[in-house]
XYZ file of C-alpha atoms in Angstrom:
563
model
C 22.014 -30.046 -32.730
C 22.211 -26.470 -32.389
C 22.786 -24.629 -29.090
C 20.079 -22.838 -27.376
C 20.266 -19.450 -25.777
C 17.538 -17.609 -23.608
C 17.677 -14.111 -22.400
C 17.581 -12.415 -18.698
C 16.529 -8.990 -18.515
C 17.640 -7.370 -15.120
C 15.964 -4.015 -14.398
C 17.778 -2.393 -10.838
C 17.796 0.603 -9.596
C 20.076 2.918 -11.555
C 19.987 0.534 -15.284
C 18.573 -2.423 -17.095
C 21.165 -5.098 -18.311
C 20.381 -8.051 -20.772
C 22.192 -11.204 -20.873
C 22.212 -13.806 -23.886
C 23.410 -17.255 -22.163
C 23.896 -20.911 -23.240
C 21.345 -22.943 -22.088
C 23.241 -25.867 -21.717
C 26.391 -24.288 -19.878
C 25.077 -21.412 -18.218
C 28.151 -19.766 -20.419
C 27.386 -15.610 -20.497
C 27.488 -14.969 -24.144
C 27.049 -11.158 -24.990
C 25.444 -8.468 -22.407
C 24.860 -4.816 -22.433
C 23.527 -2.588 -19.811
C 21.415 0.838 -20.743
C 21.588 3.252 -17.492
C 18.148 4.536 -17.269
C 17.977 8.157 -18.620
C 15.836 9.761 -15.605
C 17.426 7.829 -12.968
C 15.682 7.963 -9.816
C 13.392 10.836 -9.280
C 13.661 11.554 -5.682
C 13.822 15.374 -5.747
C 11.642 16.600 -8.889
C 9.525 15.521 -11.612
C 11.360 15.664 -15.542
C 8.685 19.022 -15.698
C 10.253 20.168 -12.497
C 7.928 20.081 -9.707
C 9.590 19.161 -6.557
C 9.057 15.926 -4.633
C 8.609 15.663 -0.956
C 11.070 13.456 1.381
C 10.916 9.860 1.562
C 9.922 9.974 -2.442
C 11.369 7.702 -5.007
C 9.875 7.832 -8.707
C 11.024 6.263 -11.813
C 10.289 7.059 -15.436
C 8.511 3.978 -17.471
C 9.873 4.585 -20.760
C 13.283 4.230 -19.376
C 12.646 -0.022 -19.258
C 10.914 0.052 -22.669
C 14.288 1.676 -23.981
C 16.516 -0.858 -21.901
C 14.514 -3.427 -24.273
C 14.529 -1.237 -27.437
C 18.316 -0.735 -26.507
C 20.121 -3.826 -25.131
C 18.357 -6.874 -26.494
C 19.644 -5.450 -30.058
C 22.679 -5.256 -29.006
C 23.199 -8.679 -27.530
C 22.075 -10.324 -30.375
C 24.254 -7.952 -32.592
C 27.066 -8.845 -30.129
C 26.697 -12.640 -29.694
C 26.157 -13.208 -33.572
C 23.107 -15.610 -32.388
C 20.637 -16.511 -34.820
C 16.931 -15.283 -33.450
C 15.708 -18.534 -33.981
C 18.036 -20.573 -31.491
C 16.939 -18.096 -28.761
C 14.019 -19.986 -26.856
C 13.266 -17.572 -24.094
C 13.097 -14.048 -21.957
C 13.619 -14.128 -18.498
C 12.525 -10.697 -16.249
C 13.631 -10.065 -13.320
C 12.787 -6.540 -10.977
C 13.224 -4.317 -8.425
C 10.167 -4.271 -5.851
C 7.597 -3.716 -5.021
C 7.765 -1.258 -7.576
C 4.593 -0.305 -9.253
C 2.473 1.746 -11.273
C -0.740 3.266 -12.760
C -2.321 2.157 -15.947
C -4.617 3.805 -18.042
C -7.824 1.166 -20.295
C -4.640 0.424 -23.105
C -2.478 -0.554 -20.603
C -0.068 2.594 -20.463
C 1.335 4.256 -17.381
C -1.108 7.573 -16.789
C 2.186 9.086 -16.644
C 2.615 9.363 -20.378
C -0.609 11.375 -20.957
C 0.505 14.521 -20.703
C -2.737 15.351 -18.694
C -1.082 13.590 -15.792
C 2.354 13.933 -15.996
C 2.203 16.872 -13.602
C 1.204 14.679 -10.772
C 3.800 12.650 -9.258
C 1.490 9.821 -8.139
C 0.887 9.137 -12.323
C 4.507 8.097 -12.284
C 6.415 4.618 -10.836
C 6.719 4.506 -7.459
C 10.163 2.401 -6.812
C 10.804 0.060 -4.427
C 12.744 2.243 -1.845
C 9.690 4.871 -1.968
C 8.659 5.140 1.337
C 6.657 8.173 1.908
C 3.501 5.659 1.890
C 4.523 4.918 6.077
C 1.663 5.849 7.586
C -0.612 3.948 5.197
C 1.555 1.106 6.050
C 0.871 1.595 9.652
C -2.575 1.794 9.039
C -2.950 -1.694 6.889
C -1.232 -2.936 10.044
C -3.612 -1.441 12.476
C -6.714 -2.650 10.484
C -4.926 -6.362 9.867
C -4.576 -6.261 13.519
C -8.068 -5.249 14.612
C -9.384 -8.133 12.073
C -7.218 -10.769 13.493
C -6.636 -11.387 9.619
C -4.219 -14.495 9.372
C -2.143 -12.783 6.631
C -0.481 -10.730 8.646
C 1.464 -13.762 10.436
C 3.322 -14.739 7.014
C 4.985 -10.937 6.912
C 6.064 -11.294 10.400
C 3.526 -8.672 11.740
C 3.909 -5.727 10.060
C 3.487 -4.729 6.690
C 6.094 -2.550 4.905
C 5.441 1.000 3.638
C 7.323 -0.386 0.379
C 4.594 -2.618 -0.556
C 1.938 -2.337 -3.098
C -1.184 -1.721 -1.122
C 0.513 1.115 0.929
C 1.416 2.508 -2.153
C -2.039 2.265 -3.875
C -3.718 3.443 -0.482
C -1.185 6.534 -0.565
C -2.632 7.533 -3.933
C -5.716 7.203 -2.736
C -5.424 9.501 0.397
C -2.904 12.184 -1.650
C -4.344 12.228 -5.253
C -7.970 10.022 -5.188
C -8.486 11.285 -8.925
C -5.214 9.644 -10.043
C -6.681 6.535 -8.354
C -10.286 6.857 -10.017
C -8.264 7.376 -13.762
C -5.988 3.616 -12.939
C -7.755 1.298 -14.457
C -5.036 -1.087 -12.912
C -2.229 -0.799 -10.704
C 0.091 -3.384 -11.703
C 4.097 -4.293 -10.521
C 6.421 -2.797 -13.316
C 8.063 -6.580 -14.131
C 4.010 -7.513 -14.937
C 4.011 -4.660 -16.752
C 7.025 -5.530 -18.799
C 5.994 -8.191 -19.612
C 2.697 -7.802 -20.929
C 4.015 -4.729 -23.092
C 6.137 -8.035 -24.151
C 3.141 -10.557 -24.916
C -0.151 -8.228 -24.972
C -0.971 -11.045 -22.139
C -2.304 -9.557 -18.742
C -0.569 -11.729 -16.137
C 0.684 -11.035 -12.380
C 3.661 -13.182 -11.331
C 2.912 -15.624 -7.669
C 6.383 -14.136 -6.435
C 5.838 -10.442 -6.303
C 2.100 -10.827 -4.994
C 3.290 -13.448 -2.689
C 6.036 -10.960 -1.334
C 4.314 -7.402 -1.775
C 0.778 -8.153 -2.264
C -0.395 -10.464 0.368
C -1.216 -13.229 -2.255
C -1.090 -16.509 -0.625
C -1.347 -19.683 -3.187
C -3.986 -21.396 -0.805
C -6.302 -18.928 0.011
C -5.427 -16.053 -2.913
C -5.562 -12.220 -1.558
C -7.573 -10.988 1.632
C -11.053 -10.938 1.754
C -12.520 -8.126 0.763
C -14.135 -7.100 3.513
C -10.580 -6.201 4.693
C -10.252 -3.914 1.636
C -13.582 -2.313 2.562
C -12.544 -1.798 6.216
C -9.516 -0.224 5.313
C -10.319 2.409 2.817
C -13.928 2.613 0.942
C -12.658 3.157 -2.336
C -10.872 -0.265 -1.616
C -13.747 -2.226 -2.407
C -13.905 -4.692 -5.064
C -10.148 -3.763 -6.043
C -9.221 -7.479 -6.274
C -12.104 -7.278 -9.078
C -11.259 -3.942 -10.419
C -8.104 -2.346 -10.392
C -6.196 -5.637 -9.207
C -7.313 -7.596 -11.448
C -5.828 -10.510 -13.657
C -4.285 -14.110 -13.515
C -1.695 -14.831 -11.068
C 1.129 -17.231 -12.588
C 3.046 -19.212 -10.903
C 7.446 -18.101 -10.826
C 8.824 -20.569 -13.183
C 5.330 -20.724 -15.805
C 4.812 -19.430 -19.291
C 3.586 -15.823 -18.956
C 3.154 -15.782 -22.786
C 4.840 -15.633 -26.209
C 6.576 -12.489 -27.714
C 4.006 -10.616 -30.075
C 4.499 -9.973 -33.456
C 5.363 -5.862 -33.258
C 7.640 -6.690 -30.426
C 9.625 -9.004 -31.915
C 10.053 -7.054 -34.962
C 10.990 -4.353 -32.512
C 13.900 -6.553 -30.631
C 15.016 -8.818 -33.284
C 13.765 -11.754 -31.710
C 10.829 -14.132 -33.646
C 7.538 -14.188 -32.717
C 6.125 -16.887 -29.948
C 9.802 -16.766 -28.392
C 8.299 -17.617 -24.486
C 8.630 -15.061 -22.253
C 8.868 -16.375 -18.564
C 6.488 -14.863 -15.702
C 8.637 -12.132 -13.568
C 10.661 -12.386 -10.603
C 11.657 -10.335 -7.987
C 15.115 -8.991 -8.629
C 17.332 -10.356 -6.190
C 15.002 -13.807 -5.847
C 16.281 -14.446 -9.733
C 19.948 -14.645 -7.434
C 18.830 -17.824 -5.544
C 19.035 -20.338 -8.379
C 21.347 -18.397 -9.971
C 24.083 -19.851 -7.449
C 22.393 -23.676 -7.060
C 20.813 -22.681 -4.197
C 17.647 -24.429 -4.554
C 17.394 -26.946 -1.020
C 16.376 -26.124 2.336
C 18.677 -24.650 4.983
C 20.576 -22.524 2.096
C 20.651 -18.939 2.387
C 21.026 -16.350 -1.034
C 22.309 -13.255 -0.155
C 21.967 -10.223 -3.114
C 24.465 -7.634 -2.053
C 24.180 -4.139 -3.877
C 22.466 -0.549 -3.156
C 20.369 -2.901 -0.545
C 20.400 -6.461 0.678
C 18.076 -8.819 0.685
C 17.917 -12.233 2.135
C 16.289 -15.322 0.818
C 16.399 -18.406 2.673
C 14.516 -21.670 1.454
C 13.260 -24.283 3.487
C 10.976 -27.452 3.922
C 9.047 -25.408 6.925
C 6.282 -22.744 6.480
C 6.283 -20.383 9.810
C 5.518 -17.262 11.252
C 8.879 -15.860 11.649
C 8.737 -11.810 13.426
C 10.189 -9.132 10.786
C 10.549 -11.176 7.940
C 9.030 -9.923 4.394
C 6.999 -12.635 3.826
C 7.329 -16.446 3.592
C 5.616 -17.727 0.252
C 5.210 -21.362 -0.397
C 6.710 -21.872 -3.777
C 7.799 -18.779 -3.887
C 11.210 -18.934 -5.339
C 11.864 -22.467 -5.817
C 8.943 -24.725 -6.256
C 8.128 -27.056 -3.979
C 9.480 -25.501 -0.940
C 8.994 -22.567 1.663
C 10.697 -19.361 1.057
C 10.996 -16.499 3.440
C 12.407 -12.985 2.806
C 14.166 -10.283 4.756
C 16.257 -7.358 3.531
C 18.514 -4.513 4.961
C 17.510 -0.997 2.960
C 20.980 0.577 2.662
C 23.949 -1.205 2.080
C 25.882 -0.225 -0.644
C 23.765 2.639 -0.333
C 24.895 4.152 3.073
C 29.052 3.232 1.972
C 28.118 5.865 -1.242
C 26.202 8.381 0.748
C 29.516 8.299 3.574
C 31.793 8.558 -0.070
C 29.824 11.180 -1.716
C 28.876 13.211 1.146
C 31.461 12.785 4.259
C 34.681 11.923 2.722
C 37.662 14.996 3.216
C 39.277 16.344 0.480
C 42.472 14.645 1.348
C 41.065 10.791 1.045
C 39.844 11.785 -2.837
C 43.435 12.955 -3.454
C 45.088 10.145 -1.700
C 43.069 8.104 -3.925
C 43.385 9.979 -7.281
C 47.262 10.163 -6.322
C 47.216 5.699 -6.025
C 44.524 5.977 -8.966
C 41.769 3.847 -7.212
C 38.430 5.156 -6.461
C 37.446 6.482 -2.914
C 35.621 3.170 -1.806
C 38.734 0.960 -2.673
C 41.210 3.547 -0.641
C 39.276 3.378 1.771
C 38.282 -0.272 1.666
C 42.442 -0.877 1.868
C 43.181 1.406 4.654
C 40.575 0.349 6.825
C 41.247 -3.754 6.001
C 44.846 -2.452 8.164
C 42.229 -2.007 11.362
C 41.745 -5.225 13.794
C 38.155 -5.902 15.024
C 36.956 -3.215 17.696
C 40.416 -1.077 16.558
C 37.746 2.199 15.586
C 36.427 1.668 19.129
C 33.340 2.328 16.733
C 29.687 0.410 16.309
C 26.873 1.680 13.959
C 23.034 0.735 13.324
C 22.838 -0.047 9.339
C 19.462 2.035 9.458
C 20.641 5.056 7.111
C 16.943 4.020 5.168
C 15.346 2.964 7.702
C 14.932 -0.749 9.209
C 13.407 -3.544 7.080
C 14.225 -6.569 8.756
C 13.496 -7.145 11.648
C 11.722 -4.440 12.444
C 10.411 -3.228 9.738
C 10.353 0.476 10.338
C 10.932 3.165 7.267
C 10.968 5.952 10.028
C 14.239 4.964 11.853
C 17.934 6.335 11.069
C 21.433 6.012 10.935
C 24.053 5.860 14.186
C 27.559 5.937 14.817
C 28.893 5.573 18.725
C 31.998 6.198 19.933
C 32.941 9.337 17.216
C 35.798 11.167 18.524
C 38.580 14.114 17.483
C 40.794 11.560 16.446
C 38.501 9.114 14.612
C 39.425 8.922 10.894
C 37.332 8.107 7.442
C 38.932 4.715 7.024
C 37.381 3.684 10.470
C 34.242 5.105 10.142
C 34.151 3.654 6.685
C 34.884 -0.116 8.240
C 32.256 0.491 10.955
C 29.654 0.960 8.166
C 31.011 -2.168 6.506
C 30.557 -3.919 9.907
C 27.052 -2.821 10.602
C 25.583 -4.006 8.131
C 27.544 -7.823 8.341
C 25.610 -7.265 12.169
C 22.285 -6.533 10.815
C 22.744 -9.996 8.180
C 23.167 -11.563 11.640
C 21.226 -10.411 13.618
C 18.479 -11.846 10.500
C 20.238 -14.865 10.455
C 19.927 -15.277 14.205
C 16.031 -14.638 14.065
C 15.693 -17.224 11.155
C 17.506 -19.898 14.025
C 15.878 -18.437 17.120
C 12.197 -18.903 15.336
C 13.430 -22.987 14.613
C 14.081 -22.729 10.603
C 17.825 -23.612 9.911
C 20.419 -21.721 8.054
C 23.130 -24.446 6.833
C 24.644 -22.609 3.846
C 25.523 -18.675 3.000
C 25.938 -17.086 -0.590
C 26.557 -14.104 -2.003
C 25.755 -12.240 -5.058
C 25.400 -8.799 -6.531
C 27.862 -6.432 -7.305
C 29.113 -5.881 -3.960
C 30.599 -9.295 -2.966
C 32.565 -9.267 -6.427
C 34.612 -5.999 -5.828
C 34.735 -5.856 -1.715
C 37.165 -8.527 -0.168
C 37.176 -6.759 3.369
C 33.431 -6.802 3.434
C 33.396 -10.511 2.468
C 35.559 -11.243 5.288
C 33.673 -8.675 7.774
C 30.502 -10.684 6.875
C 31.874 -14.007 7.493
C 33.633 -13.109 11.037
C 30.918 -11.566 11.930
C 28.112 -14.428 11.160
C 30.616 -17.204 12.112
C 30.108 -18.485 8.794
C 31.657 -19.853 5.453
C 30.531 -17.435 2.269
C 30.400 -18.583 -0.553
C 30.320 -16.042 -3.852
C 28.413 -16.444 -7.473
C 30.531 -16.488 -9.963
C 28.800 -14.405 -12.512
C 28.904 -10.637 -12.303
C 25.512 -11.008 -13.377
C 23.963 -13.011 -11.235
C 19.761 -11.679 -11.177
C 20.055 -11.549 -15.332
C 21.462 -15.536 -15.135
C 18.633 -16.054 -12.940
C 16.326 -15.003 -14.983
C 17.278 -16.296 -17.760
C 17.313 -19.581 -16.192
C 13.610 -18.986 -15.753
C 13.404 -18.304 -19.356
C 14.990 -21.848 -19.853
C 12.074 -23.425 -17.649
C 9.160 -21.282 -19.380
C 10.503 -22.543 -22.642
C 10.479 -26.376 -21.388
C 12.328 -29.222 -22.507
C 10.416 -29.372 -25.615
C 12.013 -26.354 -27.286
C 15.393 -27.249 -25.733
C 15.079 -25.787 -22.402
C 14.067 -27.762 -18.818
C 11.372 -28.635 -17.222
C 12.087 -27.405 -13.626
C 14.326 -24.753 -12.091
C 16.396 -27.255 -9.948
C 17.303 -29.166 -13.544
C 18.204 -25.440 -14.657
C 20.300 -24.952 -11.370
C 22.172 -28.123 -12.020
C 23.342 -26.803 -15.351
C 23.501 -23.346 -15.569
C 23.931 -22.149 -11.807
C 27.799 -20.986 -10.926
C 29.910 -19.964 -7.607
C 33.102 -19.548 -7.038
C 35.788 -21.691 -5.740
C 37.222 -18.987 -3.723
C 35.094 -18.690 -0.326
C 35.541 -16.910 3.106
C 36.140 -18.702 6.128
C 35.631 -17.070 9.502
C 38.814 -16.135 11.411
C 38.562 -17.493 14.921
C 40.239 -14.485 16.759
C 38.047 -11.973 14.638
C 34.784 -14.157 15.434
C 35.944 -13.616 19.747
C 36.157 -10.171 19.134
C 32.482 -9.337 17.318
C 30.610 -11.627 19.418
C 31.401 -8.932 22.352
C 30.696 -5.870 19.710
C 27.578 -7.694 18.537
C 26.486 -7.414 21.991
C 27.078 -3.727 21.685
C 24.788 -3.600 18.480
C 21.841 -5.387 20.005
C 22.119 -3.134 23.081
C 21.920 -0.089 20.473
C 19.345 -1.639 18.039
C 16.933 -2.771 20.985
C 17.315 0.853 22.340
C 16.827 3.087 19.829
C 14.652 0.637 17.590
C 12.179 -0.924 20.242
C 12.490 0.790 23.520
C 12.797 4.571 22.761
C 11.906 4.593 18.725
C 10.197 7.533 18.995
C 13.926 9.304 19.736
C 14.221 8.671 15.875
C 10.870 8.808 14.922
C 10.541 13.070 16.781
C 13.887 13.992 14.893
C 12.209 12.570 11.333
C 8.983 14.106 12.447
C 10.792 17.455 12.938
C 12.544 17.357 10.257
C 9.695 17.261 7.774
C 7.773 19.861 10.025
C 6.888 23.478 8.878
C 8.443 26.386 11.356
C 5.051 26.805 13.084
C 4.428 22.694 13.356
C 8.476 22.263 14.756
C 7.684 24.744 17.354
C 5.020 23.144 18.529
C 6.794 19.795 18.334
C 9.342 21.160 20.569
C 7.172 21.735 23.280
């Protein structure tokens, strides 16, 4: 019998990589990454016009060329013949989302709209749609609506219907052109099949879809914005699927187009870093998937459905069928190490590093693994994006405490490492506190592959054994593992993502174990980090929230501000 391969398309932040793997093995056969040619758009549009803070755009075509690029090349790579490739797997950042015109194409791309930026994608990490967040929460609130329980009280301003309702306020004709607004993974994939379909996992986690009772009622639409009305029917409209179906079947002109056949089964979409979770077998209660890059986010499944404060949502079936699975996230991880590299770092560190030819973050990551716990006599709140989880708050900021004359980058550098391992716990801690266990911790993403110190950080901090995917690639395995359970059994595939996960999924046999003099020594600095978070995130928030407020002020408005 021949071997079968599916694909997994991973579209993050900065590129879109596709990976060809055995089904059988899980074996990585042949990948290639295209970086996405506008990047993100987070200070002007390609025509110029200038964004305003808290912005974060993509360009569209840039994930039609990471298919019209990479899936070639894969299958030029791996030598594979089309017809022993079975399925395509998406996964995506999000919520990530954008306008579509009556044929299904971004407004963006008629030049009649490009000039606006609300025609373009709004990415995940847009979060100039705040207020309109606030307000959904307000109105939720008011209504009593049960909804707001499974996103532990608060809904984010990265979500879709913040997003939508920002459009609406800022640029109501871009919102009257839409004929839909859909996530850019549903998009993807019906520019794949030509088959309208919206995936249970992203409107589970960023559209208030519940599988029991389906979206809010619209009254709650209608009470929070009049043009609101009847979007479920309108502008929202089309099939949900469940994570783990058939979304469709390549089309003809798109095959021709990839070099794939025709009725190859493309799976229904996933949420970037959920593709992780099976990725690394992680597919029974009390495990928790951690996917470490430019963010974090946490996925945690379990046999218990609950209303658990600051989490992104819990979604039954969500991830892995059959079972509960909630979401938190910290914005800026990697993120807030690369602004600190590419915007703090002395001239001396770059030559230290140039001179011991390593980049800046592996100098830096070796000097500062020579520090003990508490040896910086610094702490620092991971909040450099604001606060997902657990407070879900775009508006709040970075810290450091205890800067000094003689403080160096190295430490500064490991106290950035650290806060973040304290925000994971301080997560992890809210999962146990609200009675829904955490028994297992992996990691995956690029950071724990390159990042030993930060591995270590994490575990000492968390009092907890890490364990690390073994695949550099672990949201395209995912995916693609996906692709193996849209394809079924039938066509050489499986029939459920936990058969997938027994075959394909991969970790390491390397792990980190908690050092038991480290773990003494943060349990007295986490106490330090709680004192600072509760402070300056619950008790005096609007400290942060006047500086962002004055910072986006005009002269006259920052006056008046100060008095």
């Amino acid at each position: 019998m021949e071997r079968k391969y599916v694909i997994g398309i991973d579209y993050g932040t900065e590129s879109g990589r596709v990976l060809l793997v055995d089904v059988e093995t899980g074996e990585e056969i042949s990948t290639h990454v295209t970086v996405y040619t506008h990047g993100v758009m987070d200070g002007t549009l390609p025509g110029g016009k200038r964004l305003e803070s808290d912005w974060a755009l993509q360009a569209p075509q840039d994930y039609l060329d990471v298919l019209y690029q990479s899936v070639p090349e894969v299958m030029k790579a791996s030598g594979v013949d089309p017809k022993n490739v079975i399925g395509i797997g998406i996964d995506f950042t999000a919520c990530t989302i954008l306008p579509l015109d009556e044929k299904g194409m971004p407004l963006c791309f008629d030049s009649d709209w490009a000039h606006n930026p609300h025609s373009w994608v709004k990415l995940w990490k847009h979060h100039a749609a705040q207020d309109e967040a606030d307000e959904l929460t307000r109105v939720a609130e008011e209504r009593n609506e049960e909804f707001l329980s499974r996103y532990g009280g608060k809904i984010s301003s990265e979500w879709m219907f913040p997003k939508i309702l920002q459009i609406v306020n800022e640029a109501p004709e871009v919102f009257e052109a839409a004929d839909l607004f859909m996530e850019a993974c549903d998009w993807v994939t019906y520019c794949l099949t030509n088959h309208l379909v919206r995936s249970s996992n992203t409107c589970g986690y960023k559209a208030l879809w519940n599988k029991r009772s389906g979206y809010p009622d619209h009254l709650f639409f209608k009470a929070l914005h009049p043009r609101f009305d009847r979007i479920l029917e309108t502008k929202m409209r089309g099939s949900v699927y469940s994570i783990g179906e058939k979304a469709g079947e390549l089309t003809e002109g798109m095959a021709q187009r990839l070099g794939l056949l025709p009725g190859t089964a493309v799976a229904v979409g996933i949420i970037d870093a959920h593709a992780g979770v099976p990725a690394v077998g992680a597919v029974h209660p009390g495990q928790l998937v951690m996917a470490m890059g430019t963010s974090t986010c946490h996925m945690l499944i379990s046999n218990k459905g609950r209303s658990v404060k600051g989490v992104c949502g819990v979604v039954e079936d969500g991830i892995i069928p059959g079972y509960f699975s909630y979401e938190t996230g910290q914005v800026a991880v990697g993120d807030s190490f690369a602004w600190y590299v590419d915007q703090a770092v002395p001239d001396y560190i770059k030559k230290q590093a140039e001179a011991e030819n390593v980049n800046i973050h592996q100098f830096l990551e070796q000097e500062a693994a020579t520090y003990e716990p508490g040896e910086s006599g610094l702490i620092a709140l991971d909040w450099w994006n604001g606060n997902r989880s657990v407070l879900v708050d775009a508006t709040l900021s970075g810290l450091i405490v205890g800067l000094s004359l003689a403080t160096k980058p190295e430490e500064v550098y490991r106290a950035l490492l650290e806060s973040t391992a304290f925000g994971t716990r301080k997560i992890i801690d809210n999962f146990v506190e609200a009675g829904i266990e955490v028994n297992e911790v992996f990691a995956c993403g690029g950071l724990p592959q390159k990042n030993k110190l930060l591995m270590q950080i994490y575990a000492d901090i968390t009092n907890r054994e890490i364990k690390i995917a073994d695949s550099t690639q672990t949201t395209a395995l995912g995916a693609a593992m996906y692709a193996a359970v849209a394809a079924g059994k039938e066509r050489g595939g499986y029939d459920t993502i936990i058969e997938a996960a027994e075959n394909m999924a991969r970790v390491r046999e390397e792990t980190f174990i908690p050092i038991p003099q480290n773990v003494q020594i943060y349990e007295k600095l986490y106490k330090y980090y709680l004192e600072l978070h509760d402070y300056f995130g619950v008790e005096n928030k609007k400290l942060m929230h006047g500086l962002k407020k004055i910072k986006h002020a005009n002269v006259e408005d920052r006056i008046s501000l100060y008095h």
